[in-house]
């Protein structure tokens, strides 16, 4: 069985990535790694499902233990990808999606350059502000903080392999699936397949 691919999926918060991921994850070849964070759970979020909610002290202990593939500080909270969430899935042929911000993605570019790096952008900052306000989960002050953070992140999108504009959900999801499909057909990942094709030549 061929190994799964690691997919880094970054989008400023409020970009519609949650809805996009819900669509993508309907296909069981994909799994989303559950990150750890020190931020407080939002209404409806479940420990172990949306995030592993850690205290700062426990998070720092896990860093010392080498439990993370990457971690970063974002809006005064720590977020990190646990190695235990990633490598089992890849070994079992599952494509593992890391829904992480830019600093974490840059670390993965160094550690796992073979990963597929996809950046999701809103059509404009004005549209992002409208979506964040509509979500209503954060105060105006937090929203403005996240918007200025988002602008900085969008400016780094060119470092990724692919940029997808999430204007219409269906189009954005289909762009994402097209990217992954094409990536899987790359010649550099076709070693076993080619050996099989020419086996009895
Ligand atoms: P939120 O608090 O809105 O759930 O997430 C805030 C930001 O943290 C988002 O940009 C999200 O992609 C990012 N994030 C979530 N999990 C991780 C992680 O494991 N590592 C890093 N570096 N960022 C993460």
mmCIF file with all atom_site columns, C-alpha atoms and ligand atoms in Angstrom:
data_model
loop_
_atom_site.group_PDB
_atom_site.id
_atom_site.type_symbol
_atom_site.label_atom_id
_atom_site.label_alt_id
_atom_site.label_comp_id
_atom_site.label_asym_id
_atom_site.label_entity_id
_atom_site.label_seq_id
_atom_site.pdbx_PDB_ins_code
_atom_site.Cartn_x
_atom_site.Cartn_y
_atom_site.Cartn_z
_atom_site.occupancy
_atom_site.B_iso_or_equiv
_atom_site.pdbx_formal_charge
_atom_site.auth_seq_id
_atom_site.auth_comp_id
_atom_site.auth_asym_id
_atom_site.auth_atom_id
_atom_site.pdbx_PDB_model_num
ATOM   1   C CA  . UNK A 1 1   ? 0.000   0.000  0.000   1.00 0.00 ? 1   UNK A CA  1
ATOM   2   C CA  . UNK A 1 2   ? 1.380   3.427  -0.836  1.00 0.00 ? 2   UNK A CA  1
ATOM   3   C CA  . UNK A 1 3   ? 1.875   5.828  2.056   1.00 0.00 ? 3   UNK A CA  1
ATOM   4   C CA  . UNK A 1 4   ? -0.540  8.673  2.630   1.00 0.00 ? 4   UNK A CA  1
ATOM   5   C CA  . UNK A 1 5   ? 0.442   12.260 1.887   1.00 0.00 ? 5   UNK A CA  1
ATOM   6   C CA  . UNK A 1 6   ? 0.859   14.957 4.475   1.00 0.00 ? 6   UNK A CA  1
ATOM   7   C CA  . UNK A 1 7   ? -1.217  18.010 3.563   1.00 0.00 ? 7   UNK A CA  1
ATOM   8   C CA  . UNK A 1 8   ? -0.676  21.382 5.207   1.00 0.00 ? 8   UNK A CA  1
ATOM   9   C CA  . UNK A 1 9   ? -3.865  23.399 4.994   1.00 0.00 ? 9   UNK A CA  1
ATOM   10  C CA  . UNK A 1 10  ? -3.621  27.001 6.163   1.00 0.00 ? 10  UNK A CA  1
ATOM   11  C CA  . UNK A 1 11  ? -6.255  29.693 6.169   1.00 0.00 ? 11  UNK A CA  1
ATOM   12  C CA  . UNK A 1 12  ? -6.783  32.766 8.315   1.00 0.00 ? 12  UNK A CA  1
ATOM   13  C CA  . UNK A 1 13  ? -9.584  32.167 10.820  1.00 0.00 ? 13  UNK A CA  1
ATOM   14  C CA  . UNK A 1 14  ? -13.017 33.032 9.434   1.00 0.00 ? 14  UNK A CA  1
ATOM   15  C CA  . UNK A 1 15  ? -11.984 31.945 5.955   1.00 0.00 ? 15  UNK A CA  1
ATOM   16  C CA  . UNK A 1 16  ? -14.543 29.177 5.779   1.00 0.00 ? 16  UNK A CA  1
ATOM   17  C CA  . UNK A 1 17  ? -11.915 26.491 6.278   1.00 0.00 ? 17  UNK A CA  1
ATOM   18  C CA  . UNK A 1 18  ? -14.076 24.640 8.829   1.00 0.00 ? 18  UNK A CA  1
ATOM   19  C CA  . UNK A 1 19  ? -16.858 24.219 6.274   1.00 0.00 ? 19  UNK A CA  1
ATOM   20  C CA  . UNK A 1 20  ? -14.344 23.303 3.577   1.00 0.00 ? 20  UNK A CA  1
ATOM   21  C CA  . UNK A 1 21  ? -12.735 20.685 5.787   1.00 0.00 ? 21  UNK A CA  1
ATOM   22  C CA  . UNK A 1 22  ? -16.106 19.198 6.733   1.00 0.00 ? 22  UNK A CA  1
ATOM   23  C CA  . UNK A 1 23  ? -16.743 18.629 3.012   1.00 0.00 ? 23  UNK A CA  1
ATOM   24  C CA  . UNK A 1 24  ? -13.258 17.256 2.336   1.00 0.00 ? 24  UNK A CA  1
ATOM   25  C CA  . UNK A 1 25  ? -13.405 14.874 5.312   1.00 0.00 ? 25  UNK A CA  1
ATOM   26  C CA  . UNK A 1 26  ? -16.522 13.188 3.892   1.00 0.00 ? 26  UNK A CA  1
ATOM   27  C CA  . UNK A 1 27  ? -13.939 11.240 1.882   1.00 0.00 ? 27  UNK A CA  1
ATOM   28  C CA  . UNK A 1 28  ? -12.441 8.702  4.260   1.00 0.00 ? 28  UNK A CA  1
ATOM   29  C CA  . UNK A 1 29  ? -9.045  8.802  2.522   1.00 0.00 ? 29  UNK A CA  1
ATOM   30  C CA  . UNK A 1 30  ? -8.508  12.061 4.400   1.00 0.00 ? 30  UNK A CA  1
ATOM   31  C CA  . UNK A 1 31  ? -8.066  12.552 8.119   1.00 0.00 ? 31  UNK A CA  1
ATOM   32  C CA  . UNK A 1 32  ? -7.510  15.789 9.980   1.00 0.00 ? 32  UNK A CA  1
ATOM   33  C CA  . UNK A 1 33  ? -4.884  15.724 12.695  1.00 0.00 ? 33  UNK A CA  1
ATOM   34  C CA  . UNK A 1 34  ? -6.336  16.931 16.029  1.00 0.00 ? 34  UNK A CA  1
ATOM   35  C CA  . UNK A 1 35  ? -4.008  19.669 17.285  1.00 0.00 ? 35  UNK A CA  1
ATOM   36  C CA  . UNK A 1 36  ? -3.242  20.571 20.860  1.00 0.00 ? 36  UNK A CA  1
ATOM   37  C CA  . UNK A 1 37  ? -3.893  24.114 22.086  1.00 0.00 ? 37  UNK A CA  1
ATOM   38  C CA  . UNK A 1 38  ? -3.835  26.176 25.251  1.00 0.00 ? 38  UNK A CA  1
ATOM   39  C CA  . UNK A 1 39  ? -6.785  28.322 24.154  1.00 0.00 ? 39  UNK A CA  1
ATOM   40  C CA  . UNK A 1 40  ? -10.164 27.965 25.867  1.00 0.00 ? 40  UNK A CA  1
ATOM   41  C CA  . UNK A 1 41  ? -12.696 25.742 24.089  1.00 0.00 ? 41  UNK A CA  1
ATOM   42  C CA  . UNK A 1 42  ? -15.366 27.678 22.139  1.00 0.00 ? 42  UNK A CA  1
ATOM   43  C CA  . UNK A 1 43  ? -19.028 26.813 22.689  1.00 0.00 ? 43  UNK A CA  1
ATOM   44  C CA  . UNK A 1 44  ? -19.679 23.373 21.211  1.00 0.00 ? 44  UNK A CA  1
ATOM   45  C CA  . UNK A 1 45  ? -16.028 22.363 20.903  1.00 0.00 ? 45  UNK A CA  1
ATOM   46  C CA  . UNK A 1 46  ? -15.169 18.938 22.279  1.00 0.00 ? 46  UNK A CA  1
ATOM   47  C CA  . UNK A 1 47  ? -11.845 17.921 23.839  1.00 0.00 ? 47  UNK A CA  1
ATOM   48  C CA  . UNK A 1 48  ? -10.131 15.304 21.681  1.00 0.00 ? 48  UNK A CA  1
ATOM   49  C CA  . UNK A 1 49  ? -12.355 16.079 18.681  1.00 0.00 ? 49  UNK A CA  1
ATOM   50  C CA  . UNK A 1 50  ? -11.777 19.740 17.776  1.00 0.00 ? 50  UNK A CA  1
ATOM   51  C CA  . UNK A 1 51  ? -8.558  20.066 19.761  1.00 0.00 ? 51  UNK A CA  1
ATOM   52  C CA  . UNK A 1 52  ? -6.733  18.456 22.622  1.00 0.00 ? 52  UNK A CA  1
ATOM   53  C CA  . UNK A 1 53  ? -7.153  21.265 25.166  1.00 0.00 ? 53  UNK A CA  1
ATOM   54  C CA  . UNK A 1 54  ? -3.970  21.450 27.259  1.00 0.00 ? 54  UNK A CA  1
ATOM   55  C CA  . UNK A 1 55  ? -2.954  23.761 30.087  1.00 0.00 ? 55  UNK A CA  1
ATOM   56  C CA  . UNK A 1 56  ? 0.120   25.872 29.200  1.00 0.00 ? 56  UNK A CA  1
ATOM   57  C CA  . UNK A 1 57  ? 2.141   23.915 31.741  1.00 0.00 ? 57  UNK A CA  1
ATOM   58  C CA  . UNK A 1 58  ? 1.211   20.537 30.239  1.00 0.00 ? 58  UNK A CA  1
ATOM   59  C CA  . UNK A 1 59  ? 1.751   21.858 26.684  1.00 0.00 ? 59  UNK A CA  1
ATOM   60  C CA  . UNK A 1 60  ? 5.259   22.994 27.625  1.00 0.00 ? 60  UNK A CA  1
ATOM   61  C CA  . UNK A 1 61  ? 5.971   19.635 29.236  1.00 0.00 ? 61  UNK A CA  1
ATOM   62  C CA  . UNK A 1 62  ? 4.932   17.860 25.986  1.00 0.00 ? 62  UNK A CA  1
ATOM   63  C CA  . UNK A 1 63  ? 7.271   20.184 24.011  1.00 0.00 ? 63  UNK A CA  1
ATOM   64  C CA  . UNK A 1 64  ? 10.151  19.095 26.258  1.00 0.00 ? 64  UNK A CA  1
ATOM   65  C CA  . UNK A 1 65  ? 9.181   15.453 25.703  1.00 0.00 ? 65  UNK A CA  1
ATOM   66  C CA  . UNK A 1 66  ? 9.461   15.916 21.922  1.00 0.00 ? 66  UNK A CA  1
ATOM   67  C CA  . UNK A 1 67  ? 5.778   15.129 21.350  1.00 0.00 ? 67  UNK A CA  1
ATOM   68  C CA  . UNK A 1 68  ? 5.253   17.804 18.668  1.00 0.00 ? 68  UNK A CA  1
ATOM   69  C CA  . UNK A 1 69  ? 6.073   17.828 14.960  1.00 0.00 ? 69  UNK A CA  1
ATOM   70  C CA  . UNK A 1 70  ? 5.694   21.617 15.195  1.00 0.00 ? 70  UNK A CA  1
ATOM   71  C CA  . UNK A 1 71  ? 4.189   24.179 17.524  1.00 0.00 ? 71  UNK A CA  1
ATOM   72  C CA  . UNK A 1 72  ? 3.637   27.934 17.401  1.00 0.00 ? 72  UNK A CA  1
ATOM   73  C CA  . UNK A 1 73  ? 2.248   30.802 19.451  1.00 0.00 ? 73  UNK A CA  1
ATOM   74  C CA  . UNK A 1 74  ? -0.805  32.439 17.857  1.00 0.00 ? 74  UNK A CA  1
ATOM   75  C CA  . UNK A 1 75  ? -2.857  35.267 19.420  1.00 0.00 ? 75  UNK A CA  1
ATOM   76  C CA  . UNK A 1 76  ? -1.286  34.531 22.829  1.00 0.00 ? 76  UNK A CA  1
ATOM   77  C CA  . UNK A 1 77  ? -2.042  30.819 22.788  1.00 0.00 ? 77  UNK A CA  1
ATOM   78  C CA  . UNK A 1 78  ? 0.081   27.810 21.940  1.00 0.00 ? 78  UNK A CA  1
ATOM   79  C CA  . UNK A 1 79  ? -0.981  25.443 19.154  1.00 0.00 ? 79  UNK A CA  1
ATOM   80  C CA  . UNK A 1 80  ? 0.847   22.316 18.051  1.00 0.00 ? 80  UNK A CA  1
ATOM   81  C CA  . UNK A 1 81  ? 0.733   19.190 15.907  1.00 0.00 ? 81  UNK A CA  1
ATOM   82  C CA  . UNK A 1 82  ? 1.309   15.994 17.871  1.00 0.00 ? 82  UNK A CA  1
ATOM   83  C CA  . UNK A 1 83  ? 3.499   13.427 16.094  1.00 0.00 ? 83  UNK A CA  1
ATOM   84  C CA  . UNK A 1 84  ? 1.127   10.734 17.356  1.00 0.00 ? 84  UNK A CA  1
ATOM   85  C CA  . UNK A 1 85  ? -1.644  12.300 15.208  1.00 0.00 ? 85  UNK A CA  1
ATOM   86  C CA  . UNK A 1 86  ? 0.372   12.149 11.985  1.00 0.00 ? 86  UNK A CA  1
ATOM   87  C CA  . UNK A 1 87  ? 2.641   9.202  11.291  1.00 0.00 ? 87  UNK A CA  1
ATOM   88  C CA  . UNK A 1 88  ? 0.270   6.269  11.974  1.00 0.00 ? 88  UNK A CA  1
ATOM   89  C CA  . UNK A 1 89  ? -2.206  7.656  9.463   1.00 0.00 ? 89  UNK A CA  1
ATOM   90  C CA  . UNK A 1 90  ? 0.462   8.206  6.793   1.00 0.00 ? 90  UNK A CA  1
ATOM   91  C CA  . UNK A 1 91  ? 1.787   4.648  7.266   1.00 0.00 ? 91  UNK A CA  1
ATOM   92  C CA  . UNK A 1 92  ? -1.752  3.347  6.767   1.00 0.00 ? 92  UNK A CA  1
ATOM   93  C CA  . UNK A 1 93  ? -2.219  5.153  3.460   1.00 0.00 ? 93  UNK A CA  1
ATOM   94  C CA  . UNK A 1 94  ? -4.355  7.954  4.907   1.00 0.00 ? 94  UNK A CA  1
ATOM   95  C CA  . UNK A 1 95  ? -3.790  11.520 3.677   1.00 0.00 ? 95  UNK A CA  1
ATOM   96  C CA  . UNK A 1 96  ? -3.329  13.488 6.889   1.00 0.00 ? 96  UNK A CA  1
ATOM   97  C CA  . UNK A 1 97  ? -4.389  17.145 6.858   1.00 0.00 ? 97  UNK A CA  1
ATOM   98  C CA  . UNK A 1 98  ? -2.746  19.629 9.230   1.00 0.00 ? 98  UNK A CA  1
ATOM   99  C CA  . UNK A 1 99  ? -4.981  22.649 9.657   1.00 0.00 ? 99  UNK A CA  1
ATOM   100 C CA  . UNK A 1 100 ? -2.300  25.021 10.950  1.00 0.00 ? 100 UNK A CA  1
ATOM   101 C CA  . UNK A 1 101 ? -1.219  28.654 10.741  1.00 0.00 ? 101 UNK A CA  1
ATOM   102 C CA  . UNK A 1 102 ? 1.733   30.008 8.743   1.00 0.00 ? 102 UNK A CA  1
ATOM   103 C CA  . UNK A 1 103 ? 4.571   29.802 11.313  1.00 0.00 ? 103 UNK A CA  1
ATOM   104 C CA  . UNK A 1 104 ? 3.809   26.116 11.862  1.00 0.00 ? 104 UNK A CA  1
ATOM   105 C CA  . UNK A 1 105 ? 3.576   25.546 8.094   1.00 0.00 ? 105 UNK A CA  1
ATOM   106 C CA  . UNK A 1 106 ? 7.022   27.101 7.592   1.00 0.00 ? 106 UNK A CA  1
ATOM   107 C CA  . UNK A 1 107 ? 8.440   24.665 10.154  1.00 0.00 ? 107 UNK A CA  1
ATOM   108 C CA  . UNK A 1 108 ? 6.842   21.739 8.308   1.00 0.00 ? 108 UNK A CA  1
ATOM   109 C CA  . UNK A 1 109 ? 8.395   23.040 5.048   1.00 0.00 ? 109 UNK A CA  1
ATOM   110 C CA  . UNK A 1 110 ? 11.775  22.407 6.683   1.00 0.00 ? 110 UNK A CA  1
ATOM   111 C CA  . UNK A 1 111 ? 10.961  19.127 8.419   1.00 0.00 ? 111 UNK A CA  1
ATOM   112 C CA  . UNK A 1 112 ? 8.672   17.508 5.844   1.00 0.00 ? 112 UNK A CA  1
ATOM   113 C CA  . UNK A 1 113 ? 9.323   19.214 2.497   1.00 0.00 ? 113 UNK A CA  1
ATOM   114 C CA  . UNK A 1 114 ? 7.469   16.429 0.672   1.00 0.00 ? 114 UNK A CA  1
ATOM   115 C CA  . UNK A 1 115 ? 4.180   17.617 2.219   1.00 0.00 ? 115 UNK A CA  1
ATOM   116 C CA  . UNK A 1 116 ? 1.615   19.423 0.042   1.00 0.00 ? 116 UNK A CA  1
ATOM   117 C CA  . UNK A 1 117 ? 1.209   23.048 1.117   1.00 0.00 ? 117 UNK A CA  1
ATOM   118 C CA  . UNK A 1 118 ? -2.187  24.618 0.409   1.00 0.00 ? 118 UNK A CA  1
ATOM   119 C CA  . UNK A 1 119 ? -3.205  28.141 1.439   1.00 0.00 ? 119 UNK A CA  1
ATOM   120 C CA  . UNK A 1 120 ? -6.874  29.181 1.505   1.00 0.00 ? 120 UNK A CA  1
ATOM   121 C CA  . UNK A 1 121 ? -7.575  32.886 1.178   1.00 0.00 ? 121 UNK A CA  1
ATOM   122 C CA  . UNK A 1 122 ? -10.807 34.887 1.460   1.00 0.00 ? 122 UNK A CA  1
ATOM   123 C CA  . UNK A 1 123 ? -11.646 36.969 -1.629  1.00 0.00 ? 123 UNK A CA  1
ATOM   124 C CA  . UNK A 1 124 ? -10.873 40.164 0.371   1.00 0.00 ? 124 UNK A CA  1
ATOM   125 C CA  . UNK A 1 125 ? -10.236 41.463 3.904   1.00 0.00 ? 125 UNK A CA  1
ATOM   126 C CA  . UNK A 1 126 ? -13.669 43.145 3.839   1.00 0.00 ? 126 UNK A CA  1
ATOM   127 C CA  . UNK A 1 127 ? -15.296 39.755 3.219   1.00 0.00 ? 127 UNK A CA  1
ATOM   128 C CA  . UNK A 1 128 ? -13.200 38.182 5.991   1.00 0.00 ? 128 UNK A CA  1
ATOM   129 C CA  . UNK A 1 129 ? -14.363 40.869 8.464   1.00 0.00 ? 129 UNK A CA  1
ATOM   130 C CA  . UNK A 1 130 ? -17.991 40.263 7.446   1.00 0.00 ? 130 UNK A CA  1
ATOM   131 C CA  . UNK A 1 131 ? -17.626 36.487 7.979   1.00 0.00 ? 131 UNK A CA  1
ATOM   132 C CA  . UNK A 1 132 ? -15.927 36.864 11.384  1.00 0.00 ? 132 UNK A CA  1
ATOM   133 C CA  . UNK A 1 133 ? -18.637 39.252 12.607  1.00 0.00 ? 133 UNK A CA  1
ATOM   134 C CA  . UNK A 1 134 ? -21.356 36.912 11.380  1.00 0.00 ? 134 UNK A CA  1
ATOM   135 C CA  . UNK A 1 135 ? -19.777 33.996 13.284  1.00 0.00 ? 135 UNK A CA  1
ATOM   136 C CA  . UNK A 1 136 ? -20.219 36.055 16.459  1.00 0.00 ? 136 UNK A CA  1
ATOM   137 C CA  . UNK A 1 137 ? -17.853 33.947 18.576  1.00 0.00 ? 137 UNK A CA  1
ATOM   138 C CA  . UNK A 1 138 ? -15.311 36.727 19.252  1.00 0.00 ? 138 UNK A CA  1
ATOM   139 C CA  . UNK A 1 139 ? -15.403 40.311 20.550  1.00 0.00 ? 139 UNK A CA  1
ATOM   140 C CA  . UNK A 1 140 ? -14.745 43.209 18.108  1.00 0.00 ? 140 UNK A CA  1
ATOM   141 C CA  . UNK A 1 141 ? -11.298 43.621 19.640  1.00 0.00 ? 141 UNK A CA  1
ATOM   142 C CA  . UNK A 1 142 ? -10.373 39.967 19.032  1.00 0.00 ? 142 UNK A CA  1
ATOM   143 C CA  . UNK A 1 143 ? -11.829 40.170 15.498  1.00 0.00 ? 143 UNK A CA  1
ATOM   144 C CA  . UNK A 1 144 ? -9.629  43.171 14.627  1.00 0.00 ? 144 UNK A CA  1
ATOM   145 C CA  . UNK A 1 145 ? -6.581  41.362 16.073  1.00 0.00 ? 145 UNK A CA  1
ATOM   146 C CA  . UNK A 1 146 ? -7.349  38.312 13.944  1.00 0.00 ? 146 UNK A CA  1
ATOM   147 C CA  . UNK A 1 147 ? -7.838  40.475 10.833  1.00 0.00 ? 147 UNK A CA  1
ATOM   148 C CA  . UNK A 1 148 ? -4.469  42.139 11.160  1.00 0.00 ? 148 UNK A CA  1
ATOM   149 C CA  . UNK A 1 149 ? -2.963  38.686 11.766  1.00 0.00 ? 149 UNK A CA  1
ATOM   150 C CA  . UNK A 1 150 ? -4.807  37.389 8.672   1.00 0.00 ? 150 UNK A CA  1
ATOM   151 C CA  . UNK A 1 151 ? -3.400  40.152 6.448   1.00 0.00 ? 151 UNK A CA  1
ATOM   152 C CA  . UNK A 1 152 ? 0.115   39.212 7.559   1.00 0.00 ? 152 UNK A CA  1
ATOM   153 C CA  . UNK A 1 153 ? -0.593  35.537 6.864   1.00 0.00 ? 153 UNK A CA  1
ATOM   154 C CA  . UNK A 1 154 ? -2.099  36.156 3.414   1.00 0.00 ? 154 UNK A CA  1
ATOM   155 C CA  . UNK A 1 155 ? 1.055   38.077 2.520   1.00 0.00 ? 155 UNK A CA  1
ATOM   156 C CA  . UNK A 1 156 ? 2.985   34.802 3.056   1.00 0.00 ? 156 UNK A CA  1
ATOM   157 C CA  . UNK A 1 157 ? 0.705   32.658 0.893   1.00 0.00 ? 157 UNK A CA  1
ATOM   158 C CA  . UNK A 1 158 ? 3.231   32.690 -1.976  1.00 0.00 ? 158 UNK A CA  1
ATOM   159 C CA  . UNK A 1 159 ? 5.491   30.390 0.040   1.00 0.00 ? 159 UNK A CA  1
ATOM   160 C CA  . UNK A 1 160 ? 2.898   27.615 -0.315  1.00 0.00 ? 160 UNK A CA  1
ATOM   161 C CA  . UNK A 1 161 ? 2.572   25.249 -3.283  1.00 0.00 ? 161 UNK A CA  1
ATOM   162 C CA  . UNK A 1 162 ? -1.068  26.180 -4.012  1.00 0.00 ? 162 UNK A CA  1
ATOM   163 C CA  . UNK A 1 163 ? -3.392  29.104 -3.235  1.00 0.00 ? 163 UNK A CA  1
ATOM   164 C CA  . UNK A 1 164 ? -7.165  28.591 -3.340  1.00 0.00 ? 164 UNK A CA  1
ATOM   165 C CA  . UNK A 1 165 ? -9.680  31.455 -3.033  1.00 0.00 ? 165 UNK A CA  1
ATOM   166 C CA  . UNK A 1 166 ? -12.641 30.412 -0.902  1.00 0.00 ? 166 UNK A CA  1
ATOM   167 C CA  . UNK A 1 167 ? -15.377 32.467 -2.514  1.00 0.00 ? 167 UNK A CA  1
ATOM   168 C CA  . UNK A 1 168 ? -17.847 29.722 -3.409  1.00 0.00 ? 168 UNK A CA  1
ATOM   169 C CA  . UNK A 1 169 ? -17.453 26.672 -1.133  1.00 0.00 ? 169 UNK A CA  1
ATOM   170 C CA  . UNK A 1 170 ? -18.083 24.086 -3.843  1.00 0.00 ? 170 UNK A CA  1
ATOM   171 C CA  . UNK A 1 171 ? -15.437 25.569 -6.151  1.00 0.00 ? 171 UNK A CA  1
ATOM   172 C CA  . UNK A 1 172 ? -12.873 25.823 -3.358  1.00 0.00 ? 172 UNK A CA  1
ATOM   173 C CA  . UNK A 1 173 ? -13.417 22.172 -2.352  1.00 0.00 ? 173 UNK A CA  1
ATOM   174 C CA  . UNK A 1 174 ? -13.202 21.020 -5.938  1.00 0.00 ? 174 UNK A CA  1
ATOM   175 C CA  . UNK A 1 175 ? -9.966  23.014 -6.430  1.00 0.00 ? 175 UNK A CA  1
ATOM   176 C CA  . UNK A 1 176 ? -8.540  21.337 -3.331  1.00 0.00 ? 176 UNK A CA  1
ATOM   177 C CA  . UNK A 1 177 ? -9.471  17.839 -4.545  1.00 0.00 ? 177 UNK A CA  1
ATOM   178 C CA  . UNK A 1 178 ? -7.957  18.614 -7.973  1.00 0.00 ? 178 UNK A CA  1
ATOM   179 C CA  . UNK A 1 179 ? -4.684  19.657 -6.329  1.00 0.00 ? 179 UNK A CA  1
ATOM   180 C CA  . UNK A 1 180 ? -4.460  16.455 -4.290  1.00 0.00 ? 180 UNK A CA  1
ATOM   181 C CA  . UNK A 1 181 ? -5.378  14.282 -7.264  1.00 0.00 ? 181 UNK A CA  1
ATOM   182 C CA  . UNK A 1 182 ? -2.681  15.856 -9.422  1.00 0.00 ? 182 UNK A CA  1
ATOM   183 C CA  . UNK A 1 183 ? -0.125  15.587 -6.596  1.00 0.00 ? 183 UNK A CA  1
ATOM   184 C CA  . UNK A 1 184 ? -0.822  11.860 -6.311  1.00 0.00 ? 184 UNK A CA  1
ATOM   185 C CA  . UNK A 1 185 ? -0.095  11.395 -10.018 1.00 0.00 ? 185 UNK A CA  1
ATOM   186 C CA  . UNK A 1 186 ? 3.349   12.978 -9.762  1.00 0.00 ? 186 UNK A CA  1
ATOM   187 C CA  . UNK A 1 187 ? 5.998   10.724 -11.279 1.00 0.00 ? 187 UNK A CA  1
ATOM   188 C CA  . UNK A 1 188 ? 8.197   10.941 -8.189  1.00 0.00 ? 188 UNK A CA  1
ATOM   189 C CA  . UNK A 1 189 ? 5.551   9.049  -6.177  1.00 0.00 ? 189 UNK A CA  1
ATOM   190 C CA  . UNK A 1 190 ? 4.931   6.402  -8.835  1.00 0.00 ? 190 UNK A CA  1
ATOM   191 C CA  . UNK A 1 191 ? 7.905   4.106  -8.081  1.00 0.00 ? 191 UNK A CA  1
ATOM   192 C CA  . UNK A 1 192 ? 5.895   1.008  -6.994  1.00 0.00 ? 192 UNK A CA  1
ATOM   193 C CA  . UNK A 1 193 ? 3.311   1.509  -9.709  1.00 0.00 ? 193 UNK A CA  1
ATOM   194 C CA  . UNK A 1 194 ? 5.905   1.707  -12.493 1.00 0.00 ? 194 UNK A CA  1
ATOM   195 C CA  . UNK A 1 195 ? 7.746   -1.385 -11.165 1.00 0.00 ? 195 UNK A CA  1
ATOM   196 C CA  . UNK A 1 196 ? 4.431   -3.254 -11.227 1.00 0.00 ? 196 UNK A CA  1
ATOM   197 C CA  . UNK A 1 197 ? 3.612   -2.126 -14.789 1.00 0.00 ? 197 UNK A CA  1
ATOM   198 C CA  . UNK A 1 198 ? 6.949   -3.328 -16.249 1.00 0.00 ? 198 UNK A CA  1
ATOM   199 C CA  . UNK A 1 199 ? 7.276   -6.440 -14.027 1.00 0.00 ? 199 UNK A CA  1
ATOM   200 C CA  . UNK A 1 200 ? 6.801   -9.071 -16.775 1.00 0.00 ? 200 UNK A CA  1
ATOM   201 C CA  . UNK A 1 201 ? 8.260   -7.162 -19.673 1.00 0.00 ? 201 UNK A CA  1
HETATM 202 P P1  . LIG B 2 .   ? -8.497  28.797 16.202  1.00 0.00 ? 1   LIG B P1  1
HETATM 203 O O1  . LIG B 2 .   ? -8.204  29.351 17.555  1.00 0.00 ? 1   LIG B O1  1
HETATM 204 O O2  . LIG B 2 .   ? -9.306  29.746 15.351  1.00 0.00 ? 1   LIG B O2  1
HETATM 205 O O3  . LIG B 2 .   ? -9.080  27.400 16.252  1.00 0.00 ? 1   LIG B O3  1
HETATM 206 O O4  . LIG B 2 .   ? -7.098  28.622 15.463  1.00 0.00 ? 1   LIG B O4  1
HETATM 207 C C1  . LIG B 2 .   ? -6.219  29.695 15.383  1.00 0.00 ? 1   LIG B C1  1
HETATM 208 C C2  . LIG B 2 .   ? -5.104  29.374 14.421  1.00 0.00 ? 1   LIG B C2  1
HETATM 209 O O5  . LIG B 2 .   ? -4.304  28.309 14.927  1.00 0.00 ? 1   LIG B O5  1
HETATM 210 C C3  . LIG B 2 .   ? -5.607  28.908 13.053  1.00 0.00 ? 1   LIG B C3  1
HETATM 211 O O6  . LIG B 2 .   ? -4.914  29.635 12.045  1.00 0.00 ? 1   LIG B O6  1
HETATM 212 C C4  . LIG B 2 .   ? -5.251  27.450 13.014  1.00 0.00 ? 1   LIG B C4  1
HETATM 213 O O7  . LIG B 2 .   ? -4.952  27.042 11.681  1.00 0.00 ? 1   LIG B O7  1
HETATM 214 C C5  . LIG B 2 .   ? -4.012  27.427 13.864  1.00 0.00 ? 1   LIG B C5  1
HETATM 215 N N1  . LIG B 2 .   ? -3.706  26.086 14.386  1.00 0.00 ? 1   LIG B N1  1
HETATM 216 C C6  . LIG B 2 .   ? -4.559  25.128 14.785  1.00 0.00 ? 1   LIG B C6  1
HETATM 217 N N2  . LIG B 2 .   ? -3.888  24.032 15.149  1.00 0.00 ? 1   LIG B N2  1
HETATM 218 C C7  . LIG B 2 .   ? -2.563  24.313 14.960  1.00 0.00 ? 1   LIG B C7  1
HETATM 219 C C8  . LIG B 2 .   ? -1.357  23.552 15.144  1.00 0.00 ? 1   LIG B C8  1
HETATM 220 O O8  . LIG B 2 .   ? -1.342  22.395 15.546  1.00 0.00 ? 1   LIG B O8  1
HETATM 221 N N3  . LIG B 2 .   ? -0.193  24.193 14.851  1.00 0.00 ? 1   LIG B N3  1
HETATM 222 C C9  . LIG B 2 .   ? -0.133  25.473 14.398  1.00 0.00 ? 1   LIG B C9  1
HETATM 223 N N4  . LIG B 2 .   ? 1.058   25.971 14.123  1.00 0.00 ? 1   LIG B N4  1
HETATM 224 N N5  . LIG B 2 .   ? -1.247  26.203 14.207  1.00 0.00 ? 1   LIG B N5  1
HETATM 225 C C10 . LIG B 2 .   ? -2.448  25.630 14.487  1.00 0.00 ? 1   LIG B C10 1
#
